[in-house]
Coordinates of C-alpha atoms in Angstrom, one line a residue:
M1 CA 15.0 -52.5 88.0
M2 CA 16.5 -49.9 85.8
M3 CA 15.0 -46.4 86.0
D4 CA 14.2 -44.2 83.0
S5 CA 16.9 -41.7 82.3
K6 CA 14.6 -38.7 82.5
D7 CA 13.2 -39.8 85.9
L8 CA 16.7 -40.5 87.1
E9 CA 17.8 -37.0 86.0
A10 CA 14.8 -35.4 87.8
E11 CA 15.6 -37.2 90.9
I12 CA 19.3 -36.4 90.9
H13 CA 18.7 -32.6 90.0
P14 CA 15.2 -31.6 91.4
L15 CA 16.1 -27.9 91.6
K16 CA 17.3 -27.8 88.0
N17 CA 13.9 -29.2 86.8
E18 CA 12.0 -26.6 88.9
D19 CA 14.1 -23.8 87.4
G20 CA 13.2 -24.9 83.9
K21 CA 9.5 -24.8 84.6
L22 CA 9.9 -21.4 86.2
Q23 CA 11.7 -20.1 83.1
E24 CA 9.0 -21.4 80.8
N25 CA 6.3 -19.7 82.9
L26 CA 8.2 -16.4 82.8
E27 CA 8.5 -16.5 79.0
S28 CA 4.8 -17.3 78.6
Q29 CA 3.8 -14.4 80.8
A30 CA 6.1 -12.0 78.8
K31 CA 4.4 -13.1 75.6
K32 CA 1.0 -12.3 77.1
E33 CA 2.1 -8.9 78.2
D34 CA 3.5 -8.2 74.6
N35 CA 0.1 -9.2 73.1
L36 CA -1.7 -7.0 75.5
K37 CA 0.5 -4.1 74.4
C38 CA 0.0 -4.8 70.6
T39 CA -3.8 -5.0 70.9
P40 CA -4.5 -1.3 71.4
L41 CA -2.2 -0.4 68.5
Q42 CA -4.0 -2.8 66.1
S43 CA -7.3 -1.4 67.3
R44 CA -6.2 2.1 66.6
L45 CA -5.1 1.1 63.1
S46 CA -8.4 -0.5 62.4
R47 CA -10.3 2.6 63.5
C48 CA -8.1 4.7 61.2
R49 CA -8.8 2.5 58.2
T50 CA -12.5 2.8 58.9
V51 CA -12.4 6.6 59.1
V52 CA -10.4 6.8 55.9
F53 CA -12.9 4.5 54.1
F54 CA -15.9 6.5 55.1
L55 CA -14.2 9.8 54.3
S56 CA -13.3 8.6 50.8
L57 CA -16.9 7.4 50.3
F58 CA -18.2 10.8 51.4
I59 CA -15.9 12.6 49.0
C60 CA -17.0 10.4 46.1
L61 CA -20.7 11.0 46.9
L62 CA -20.0 14.7 47.2
V63 CA -18.4 14.8 43.7
V64 CA -21.3 12.8 42.2
F65 CA -23.7 15.2 43.8
V66 CA -21.9 18.3 42.5
I67 CA -21.7 16.9 38.9
S68 CA -25.3 15.7 38.9
F69 CA -27.1 18.6 40.5
I70 CA -24.9 21.7 40.7
I71 CA -23.0 21.7 37.4
P72 CA -25.6 22.0 34.7
C73 CA -25.5 19.5 31.8
P74 CA -25.2 20.9 28.3
D75 CA -28.5 21.4 26.6
R76 CA -29.2 18.8 24.0
P77 CA -30.8 20.5 21.0
T78 CA -34.3 19.6 20.2
S79 CA -34.7 18.2 16.7
Q80 CA -38.0 19.1 15.1
G81 CA -39.8 16.3 13.3
M82 CA -40.8 18.6 10.4
W83 CA -39.6 22.0 9.2
R84 CA -39.8 23.9 5.9
I85 CA -37.9 26.9 4.4
N86 CA -39.0 28.8 1.2
Y87 CA -37.4 31.0 -1.3
N88 CA -39.5 33.0 -3.7
T89 CA -38.6 33.6 -7.4
A90 CA -35.7 31.2 -7.3
V91 CA -34.4 28.0 -9.0
T92 CA -32.5 25.2 -7.4
Y93 CA -30.1 22.4 -8.3
D94 CA -30.1 18.6 -8.0
F95 CA -27.7 18.7 -5.1
L96 CA -28.0 17.9 -1.3
A97 CA -25.1 17.2 1.1
M98 CA -25.2 16.3 4.8
E99 CA -22.7 17.4 7.5
D100 CA -22.8 18.4 11.1
I101 CA -21.9 22.0 10.5
N102 CA -22.8 23.6 13.9
R103 CA -21.4 20.7 16.0
D104 CA -24.7 19.9 17.7
R105 CA -24.5 16.2 16.8
I106 CA -27.4 16.6 14.4
Q107 CA -26.7 16.4 10.6
D108 CA -27.3 19.7 8.7
V109 CA -28.1 20.2 5.1
L110 CA -26.1 22.0 2.3
F111 CA -27.8 22.9 -0.9
L112 CA -27.7 25.4 -3.8
Y113 CA -30.2 27.9 -5.1
K114 CA -30.1 30.7 -7.7
N115 CA -31.6 34.0 -6.9
T116 CA -31.0 37.7 -7.0
N117 CA -30.6 38.1 -3.2
G118 CA -30.2 35.8 -0.3
S119 CA -32.6 35.2 2.6
N120 CA -33.8 38.1 4.7
N121 CA -31.7 36.9 7.7
F122 CA -28.4 37.5 5.9
N123 CA -29.3 40.3 3.4
Q124 CA -26.7 39.4 0.8
S125 CA -26.7 40.1 -2.9
C126 CA -24.9 38.8 -5.9
A127 CA -23.1 42.2 -6.3
D128 CA -21.5 41.7 -2.8
E129 CA -19.2 38.9 -4.3
G130 CA -18.9 40.5 -7.7
F131 CA -21.5 38.5 -9.6
S132 CA -24.3 39.7 -11.8
S133 CA -27.9 38.9 -10.8
P134 CA -29.1 36.2 -10.5
C135 CA -26.3 34.1 -9.1
A136 CA -25.8 30.8 -7.3
F137 CA -25.9 30.8 -3.5
V138 CA -24.6 28.1 -1.2
A139 CA -26.7 27.7 2.0
A140 CA -26.3 25.6 5.1
V141 CA -29.5 24.8 7.0
S142 CA -29.8 23.4 10.5
G143 CA -31.1 19.9 10.5
A144 CA -32.6 20.5 14.0
N145 CA -35.0 23.4 13.2
G146 CA -34.5 24.6 9.6
S147 CA -32.7 27.8 10.5
I148 CA -30.1 29.2 8.1
L149 CA -26.7 28.7 9.5
W150 CA -24.9 30.5 6.7
E151 CA -25.3 31.4 3.1
K152 CA -23.4 33.3 0.5
P153 CA -23.1 34.0 -3.2
A154 CA -20.6 31.5 -4.4
A155 CA -20.7 31.4 -8.3
Q156 CA -22.4 32.9 -11.3
D157 CA -23.8 29.5 -12.2
V158 CA -22.9 26.0 -11.1
S159 CA -22.1 23.1 -13.4
L160 CA -20.4 20.8 -10.9
V161 CA -20.4 20.6 -7.1
E162 CA -18.9 18.2 -4.6
C163 CA -18.8 18.5 -0.8
A164 CA -16.8 16.8 2.0
I165 CA -13.5 17.4 0.1
P166 CA -10.7 17.2 2.7
Q167 CA -8.5 20.3 3.2
P168 CA -5.1 20.9 4.8
R169 CA -4.9 21.3 8.5
D170 CA -3.4 24.8 8.3
S171 CA -6.3 26.0 6.1
G172 CA -8.7 26.3 9.0
A173 CA -11.3 24.1 7.4
S174 CA -11.5 20.3 7.8
S175 CA -13.6 20.0 4.6
A176 CA -14.9 22.1 1.7
C177 CA -17.5 22.2 -1.0
V178 CA -15.8 22.6 -4.4
L179 CA -17.8 24.2 -7.2
M180 CA -17.2 24.5 -10.9
D181 CA -18.6 27.8 -12.1
R182 CA -20.2 27.6 -15.5
P183 CA -18.1 30.5 -17.0
G184 CA -15.0 28.8 -15.8
S185 CA -14.0 29.4 -12.2
F186 CA -13.0 26.7 -9.7
I187 CA -14.1 27.6 -6.2
A188 CA -13.8 26.1 -2.7
V189 CA -16.0 27.1 0.2
N190 CA -15.5 26.2 3.8
S191 CA -18.4 23.8 4.7
F192 CA -18.6 25.1 8.2
T193 CA -18.5 28.9 7.7
G194 CA -19.2 29.6 4.0
E195 CA -15.8 31.4 3.7
T196 CA -14.2 31.2 0.3
L197 CA -11.0 29.2 0.6
W198 CA -9.8 29.7 -2.9
N199 CA -11.1 30.9 -6.3
R200 CA -9.1 29.9 -9.4
P201 CA -9.8 30.5 -13.1
S202 CA -10.2 27.2 -14.9
S203 CA -8.9 26.5 -18.4
L204 CA -12.1 24.8 -19.6
G205 CA -13.3 26.1 -23.0
R206 CA -16.8 27.7 -23.5
N207 CA -18.1 24.7 -25.5
T208 CA -16.8 22.1 -23.0
S209 CA -19.1 19.5 -21.6
I210 CA -18.3 17.9 -18.2
L211 CA -18.6 14.1 -18.4
S212 CA -18.0 13.2 -14.7
P213 CA -18.7 14.1 -11.2
L214 CA -15.7 15.7 -9.5
L215 CA -13.4 12.7 -8.9
Q216 CA -11.0 12.5 -5.9
V217 CA -7.8 10.9 -7.0
P218 CA -4.6 10.1 -5.1
D219 CA -2.5 12.9 -3.8
L220 CA -0.3 13.7 -6.8
D221 CA 1.3 16.9 -5.6
A222 CA 2.3 15.6 -2.2
D223 CA 0.5 18.1 -0.1
G224 CA -1.4 15.6 2.0
V225 CA -4.8 16.2 0.4
P226 CA -6.5 14.2 -2.4
D227 CA -6.4 15.9 -5.8
L228 CA -9.3 16.4 -8.1
L229 CA -10.0 15.2 -11.6
V230 CA -12.5 16.6 -14.1
V231 CA -13.3 14.7 -17.3
T232 CA -14.6 16.8 -20.2
Q233 CA -15.6 16.5 -23.8
E234 CA -14.7 19.2 -26.3
G235 CA -16.0 18.3 -29.7
K236 CA -15.2 14.6 -30.1
E237 CA -12.2 14.7 -27.8
V238 CA -12.3 13.6 -24.2
N239 CA -9.8 15.3 -21.9
G240 CA -8.7 15.1 -18.3
Y241 CA -7.9 18.1 -16.0
I242 CA -6.2 17.5 -12.7
Y243 CA -6.4 20.2 -9.9
S244 CA -4.8 20.4 -6.5
G245 CA -7.3 19.6 -3.8
S246 CA -5.7 22.1 -1.4
T247 CA -5.2 25.2 -3.6
G248 CA -7.3 24.6 -6.8
H249 CA -4.3 25.2 -9.0
Q250 CA -4.2 23.1 -12.1
I251 CA -1.5 20.4 -12.1
G252 CA 0.2 20.3 -15.5
H253 CA -1.9 20.9 -18.5
R254 CA -4.9 19.1 -20.0
A255 CA -4.4 15.7 -21.5
S256 CA -6.5 13.7 -24.0
L257 CA -7.8 10.3 -22.8
G258 CA -7.8 9.0 -26.3
V259 CA -11.3 7.7 -26.1
D260 CA -14.8 8.5 -27.5
G261 CA -16.5 8.3 -24.1
T262 CA -19.8 9.5 -22.8
S263 CA -20.9 10.8 -19.4
G264 CA -20.5 8.8 -16.2
S265 CA -16.7 8.4 -15.6
L266 CA -15.5 6.4 -12.5
L267 CA -12.3 5.9 -10.6
H268 CA -11.6 2.2 -10.0
V269 CA -8.9 0.5 -8.0
T270 CA -7.8 -2.9 -9.2
R271 CA -6.7 -5.8 -6.9
A272 CA -3.1 -4.7 -7.5
G273 CA -3.7 -1.2 -6.2
A274 CA -3.6 0.5 -9.6
H275 CA -6.0 3.4 -10.2
Y276 CA -7.9 3.5 -13.5
I277 CA -10.3 6.1 -15.0
L278 CA -13.3 4.2 -16.5
L279 CA -16.0 5.7 -18.7
P280 CA -18.6 4.3 -21.1
C281 CA -17.7 4.4 -24.7
V282 CA -19.9 4.1 -27.9
A283 CA -21.3 0.8 -29.0
G284 CA -21.4 -0.6 -25.4
F285 CA -17.6 -0.6 -24.8
L286 CA -15.9 0.3 -21.6
C287 CA -12.9 2.5 -22.0
G288 CA -10.2 3.3 -19.5
Q289 CA -6.8 4.8 -18.8
S290 CA -4.5 4.4 -15.8
M291 CA -4.0 7.4 -13.5
K292 CA -0.3 6.9 -13.8
D293 CA -0.4 7.4 -17.5
L294 CA -2.7 10.4 -17.2
Y295 CA -0.5 12.1 -14.6
E296 CA 2.7 11.5 -16.7
K297 CA 0.9 13.0 -19.7
V298 CA -0.2 16.2 -18.0
T299 CA 3.1 16.8 -16.1
G300 CA 5.8 15.1 -18.1
R301 CA 7.2 13.6 -14.9
D302 CA 7.3 10.1 -13.5
S303 CA 4.5 9.1 -11.1
P304 CA 4.6 6.9 -8.0
L305 CA 1.3 5.4 -9.0
R306 CA 1.0 1.8 -10.4
R307 CA -0.1 0.1 -13.5
D308 CA -1.9 -3.2 -13.5
L309 CA -0.2 -5.6 -15.9
R310 CA -3.4 -7.6 -16.3
W311 CA -5.4 -4.5 -17.2
E312 CA -2.7 -3.2 -19.5
D313 CA -3.0 -6.5 -21.5
M314 CA -6.7 -6.1 -21.8
L315 CA -6.6 -2.4 -22.8
N316 CA -6.4 -1.6 -26.5
T317 CA -3.4 0.6 -26.8
T318 CA -4.9 2.6 -29.7
N319 CA -8.4 3.4 -28.4
H320 CA -8.1 2.4 -24.7
K321 CA -11.2 0.1 -25.0
L322 CA -11.8 -2.9 -22.8
L323 CA -13.6 -6.0 -24.0
S324 CA -17.3 -5.3 -24.3
H325 CA -19.6 -7.1 -21.9
S326 CA -22.6 -4.9 -22.6
S327 CA -25.5 -5.1 -25.0
G328 CA -26.4 -1.6 -26.0
A329 CA -25.3 1.7 -24.6
I330 CA -24.0 1.9 -21.1
H331 CA -26.1 4.1 -18.9
Y332 CA -24.6 3.6 -15.4
L333 CA -21.3 2.4 -14.1
M334 CA -20.6 2.0 -10.4
N335 CA -18.1 0.4 -7.9
V336 CA -19.7 -2.2 -5.6
P337 CA -18.1 -4.2 -2.8
G338 CA -16.8 -7.6 -3.9
K339 CA -14.6 -10.4 -2.7
G340 CA -11.1 -9.0 -2.0
G341 CA -11.8 -5.6 -3.5
E342 CA -14.4 -3.7 -5.6
D343 CA -16.4 -5.1 -8.5
L344 CA -18.1 -3.2 -11.3
L345 CA -21.8 -2.9 -11.8
L346 CA -22.7 -2.0 -15.4
V347 CA -26.2 -1.1 -16.5
S348 CA -26.9 -0.8 -20.2
S349 CA -30.0 -0.3 -22.3
E350 CA -30.6 -4.0 -22.4
A351 CA -28.9 -5.7 -19.4
C352 CA -27.5 -5.3 -15.9
V353 CA -24.1 -7.0 -15.5
L354 CA -21.8 -7.5 -12.5
L355 CA -18.2 -7.7 -13.6
D356 CA -15.3 -9.1 -11.6
G357 CA -13.3 -6.0 -10.5
Q358 CA -10.0 -7.6 -11.6
E359 CA -10.7 -9.9 -14.5
L360 CA -13.7 -8.0 -15.9
A361 CA -15.5 -11.3 -16.3
P362 CA -19.3 -11.3 -15.8
R363 CA -20.4 -12.7 -12.5
W364 CA -24.0 -12.6 -13.5
T365 CA -26.3 -10.9 -16.0
I366 CA -30.0 -10.0 -15.9
S367 CA -32.0 -8.6 -18.8
T368 CA -33.5 -5.2 -18.3
A369 CA -36.0 -3.2 -20.4
Q370 CA -35.1 0.3 -19.6
V371 CA -33.3 1.6 -16.4
L372 CA -33.7 5.4 -16.0
R373 CA -32.1 5.7 -12.5
K374 CA -28.8 4.7 -11.0
P375 CA -29.1 1.5 -8.9
I376 CA -28.7 1.7 -5.1
L377 CA -27.4 -0.7 -2.6
G378 CA -29.0 -2.0 0.6
H379 CA -29.5 -5.1 2.7
Y380 CA -32.4 -7.4 2.1
K381 CA -31.0 -10.2 4.3
P382 CA -28.9 -9.4 7.4
D383 CA -25.4 -8.2 6.3
T384 CA -26.0 -9.4 2.7
L385 CA -25.8 -6.7 0.1
A386 CA -28.6 -6.3 -2.4
V387 CA -28.9 -4.0 -5.4
V388 CA -32.1 -2.1 -6.3
I389 CA -32.9 -2.0 -10.1
E390 CA -35.9 0.1 -11.4
N391 CA -36.7 -1.9 -14.5
G392 CA -39.0 -0.3 -17.1
T393 CA -40.9 3.0 -17.3
G394 CA -44.5 4.2 -16.8
T395 CA -47.0 1.6 -16.0
D396 CA -44.5 -1.2 -16.8
R397 CA -42.0 -0.1 -14.1
Q398 CA -40.9 -2.8 -11.7
I399 CA -38.7 -2.6 -8.6
L400 CA -36.2 -5.5 -8.4
L401 CA -34.1 -6.3 -5.4
L402 CA -31.2 -8.6 -6.5
D403 CA -28.7 -10.5 -4.4
L404 CA -25.5 -8.7 -5.3
S405 CA -23.3 -11.8 -5.2
T406 CA -25.5 -14.0 -7.3
G407 CA -28.0 -11.8 -9.2
A408 CA -31.0 -13.8 -7.8
I409 CA -34.2 -11.9 -7.4
L410 CA -35.0 -11.5 -3.7
W411 CA -38.1 -9.3 -4.1
S412 CA -40.0 -7.7 -7.0
Q413 CA -43.0 -5.4 -7.2
A414 CA -44.7 -3.5 -9.9
L415 CA -44.7 0.2 -9.1
P416 CA -45.8 2.6 -11.9
G417 CA -43.9 5.8 -11.9
L418 CA -43.0 8.9 -13.9
A419 CA -39.7 9.6 -15.7
G420 CA -39.2 12.6 -13.4
D421 CA -39.5 10.7 -10.1
P422 CA -36.4 11.0 -7.8
Q423 CA -33.9 8.2 -7.3
S424 CA -34.7 5.5 -4.8
A425 CA -32.9 5.4 -1.4
S426 CA -32.0 3.0 1.4
L427 CA -31.1 3.4 5.1
P428 CA -29.5 0.7 7.2
T429 CA -31.6 -0.5 10.2
A430 CA -30.4 -2.0 13.5
D431 CA -31.4 -5.5 12.5
H432 CA -28.6 -5.4 9.8
R433 CA -31.2 -5.0 7.0
S434 CA -32.2 -1.8 5.2
A435 CA -35.4 0.2 4.9
F436 CA -36.0 1.0 1.2
F437 CA -37.7 4.1 -0.2
F438 CA -39.2 4.3 -3.7
W439 CA -41.1 6.9 -5.6
G440 CA -44.2 6.1 -7.7
L441 CA -47.7 7.1 -8.6
H442 CA -50.1 8.0 -5.8
E443 CA -52.5 5.2 -6.7
L444 CA -50.8 2.0 -7.7
T445 CA -53.8 0.9 -9.7
S446 CA -54.2 4.1 -11.7
A447 CA -52.3 4.0 -15.0
N448 CA -54.3 6.4 -17.1
Q449 CA -52.8 9.7 -16.3
M450 CA -49.0 9.7 -16.6
E451 CA -48.4 13.4 -17.1
P452 CA -46.4 15.0 -14.2
G453 CA -49.0 17.8 -13.8
D454 CA -52.0 15.4 -13.6
T455 CA -50.8 13.2 -10.8
Q456 CA -48.9 13.1 -7.5
H457 CA -45.6 11.6 -6.6
S458 CA -45.8 9.2 -3.7
L459 CA -43.0 8.1 -1.4
Y460 CA -43.3 4.4 -0.5
M461 CA -41.3 2.5 2.2
F462 CA -40.5 -1.2 2.3
H463 CA -38.8 -3.3 4.9
P464 CA -37.7 -6.9 4.3
T465 CA -39.3 -8.2 7.5
L466 CA -42.7 -7.5 5.9
P467 CA -42.3 -8.4 2.3
G468 CA -46.1 -8.2 1.6
I469 CA -46.4 -4.6 2.8
L470 CA -45.7 -1.1 1.4
L471 CA -46.3 2.1 3.3
E472 CA -47.3 5.2 1.4
L473 CA -45.5 7.8 3.5
V474 CA -46.2 11.1 1.7
N475 CA -47.5 12.3 -1.6
I476 CA -46.6 15.6 -3.4
S477 CA -47.5 17.3 -6.6
A478 CA -44.6 19.8 -6.8
N479 CA -41.6 19.2 -9.0
I480 CA -39.0 17.3 -6.9
V481 CA -35.5 18.4 -7.7
A482 CA -33.6 16.5 -5.1
F483 CA -34.4 13.9 -2.4
Q484 CA -32.3 12.3 0.3
V485 CA -32.9 10.0 3.3
A486 CA -30.4 10.3 6.1
L487 CA -29.8 9.5 9.8
F488 CA -29.8 12.9 11.4
E489 CA -28.9 11.7 14.9
P490 CA -27.0 8.4 15.5
G491 CA -29.4 5.9 17.1
R492 CA -32.2 8.5 17.4
H493 CA -34.1 9.5 14.3
A494 CA -34.0 9.3 10.5
A495 CA -35.6 11.8 8.2
C496 CA -36.0 12.6 4.5
I497 CA -35.2 15.9 2.8
L498 CA -37.3 17.1 -0.1
L499 CA -36.1 19.9 -2.3
T500 CA -38.7 21.2 -4.7
G501 CA -38.6 24.0 -7.3
P502 CA -39.3 25.0 -10.9
A503 CA -38.7 22.4 -13.5
S504 CA -36.9 24.8 -15.8
P505 CA -33.9 26.9 -14.7
D506 CA -35.1 29.7 -16.9
T507 CA -38.4 30.1 -15.0
P508 CA -37.9 31.2 -11.4
G509 CA -40.6 30.2 -8.9
L510 CA -41.0 28.9 -5.4
V511 CA -38.1 26.8 -4.0
S512 CA -38.9 24.8 -0.9
M513 CA -36.9 22.5 1.3
V514 CA -38.8 20.2 3.7
K515 CA -37.7 17.8 6.4
H516 CA -39.9 14.9 7.4
K517 CA -39.1 12.6 10.3
I518 CA -39.5 9.0 9.1
Q519 CA -41.2 7.8 12.3
D520 CA -43.8 10.5 12.1
L521 CA -44.5 9.6 8.4
I522 CA -44.9 5.9 9.3
L523 CA -47.5 6.6 12.0
S524 CA -49.6 8.6 9.6
S525 CA -49.0 6.4 6.5
R526 CA -51.3 4.4 4.3
V527 CA -50.7 0.6 4.5
I528 CA -50.8 -1.2 1.2
H529 CA -51.2 -5.0 1.3
L530 CA -49.4 -6.5 -1.7
A531 CA -50.9 -10.0 -0.9
D532 CA -54.1 -11.2 0.7
G533 CA -54.1 -12.1 4.4
G534 CA -51.5 -11.3 7.0
P535 CA -51.4 -11.6 10.8
D536 CA -51.4 -7.9 11.6
N537 CA -53.9 -5.1 11.2
D538 CA -52.9 -1.8 9.7
Q539 CA -52.2 0.0 13.0
A540 CA -50.1 -2.9 14.3
I541 CA -48.0 -2.7 11.1
R542 CA -47.5 1.0 11.6
D543 CA -46.6 0.6 15.2
R544 CA -44.1 -2.2 14.3
L545 CA -42.3 -0.3 11.6
S546 CA -42.3 2.9 13.7
R547 CA -40.2 1.1 16.2
L548 CA -37.4 0.5 13.7
R549 CA -34.0 1.7 14.8
Y550 CA -31.6 3.0 12.2
R551 CA -27.8 2.9 12.1
S552 CA -25.0 4.7 10.2
E553 CA -23.4 3.2 7.2
A554 CA -20.6 0.9 8.0

């Protein structure tokens, strides 16, 4: 029988087989010894990693402890819910502006008043700045506690003022308040310090009427700052004056707009990116001229600005009139957001019309009886713009909330009011709607006494989530010169500012500025049910609306 080759090999060479096994045993023993040598090294590395981990954790905890308990956190200023400041024997202007002047993350208030001397804290007089008494003071008031941050005599009298005007970086001021002095000076004041940045004589005549707010126009002198346009009327002629926004120097000379316009001019940008000055004309017409044409008139040089060929076709080359879409005289003209650009909202004595911002074709029209105040925008539905129209006067006054895109009436309410009531206001809320604020008579049912001295103004609040409820927040009998609702701290609290003073600028008296926190006013408000029934009692309604959160404008 044949033997297996391996067995035969083992039998022939027995010693060789034993040597192989011995060699394998020696190699295995060597590997075990190497493993035993490596084990202490790995153990030491593991212990080192553990020590490093816990040391890093200790250092992190120590840093957190130092930051949290040893290094003091900056004090957050306490914002008072209500404060008041008074000036005796003074008059004031219909002007309020908001800006964080002292960098405490709370909005502060800029306003104007006319007096012989400033407040006792600053002890300034008109003569200090070369003005005769009385003169116009600019004052900045802390939104947190009502303390005066700065004030100074700025002009003899003020005919025009605009704040938040950008300034060059090398000027030391990020923004300025620009004032037009009635005798004819053009003045810029640092919004944060009150320092006069520049003071230029203007070329306006004594019998000149200003037809516009101070309009910011594209940078025409290439200094990196928007320039300023003033539209005036001298006799029957309407003129435009362009000033440098950084220095106040006049750019070129005055130029006639060639229109017979009235007050309320507006800067509008077409879909093609062309800038046009629009203003109401007689007989319900809308007049306009391109900024390119105006700049070339005043300087005699070419302008990089554009013309819109479609608009040039619509404009009458002789009298600069656009096609009339208005019945009766135009009272208000404003830009509103539209599809792909800005549309135009036009309010006349007989109708309210939304015009396409490019074609000037009516999107919708609603008849109105008499609108005495400029419309405001807000959100009735989440993220859907609405426009507030105050239609009618006296006991016939009605508040209308219209869908801006269609003109449909979303909400309406009769709210008797006086001709001297302030303009309505709105404030965005966290639910992407808006809270609306209207002024009216103290008693909604009383229509007998309509004289300002015989009744009180009342401030009402409305929120679209409760369409059958109005809150009467506050009532006041003093003459209200200016009113504004603003978010003083992002995500924290909203407040309203009331500026009251004499009705006539020729009769000095008590001027007061008062801040009221909206949440505090809601908790003490009177609930007015516009319809019978409702699931909540009055206190539940107050509690619900007091929990509203407000947000900044987008």
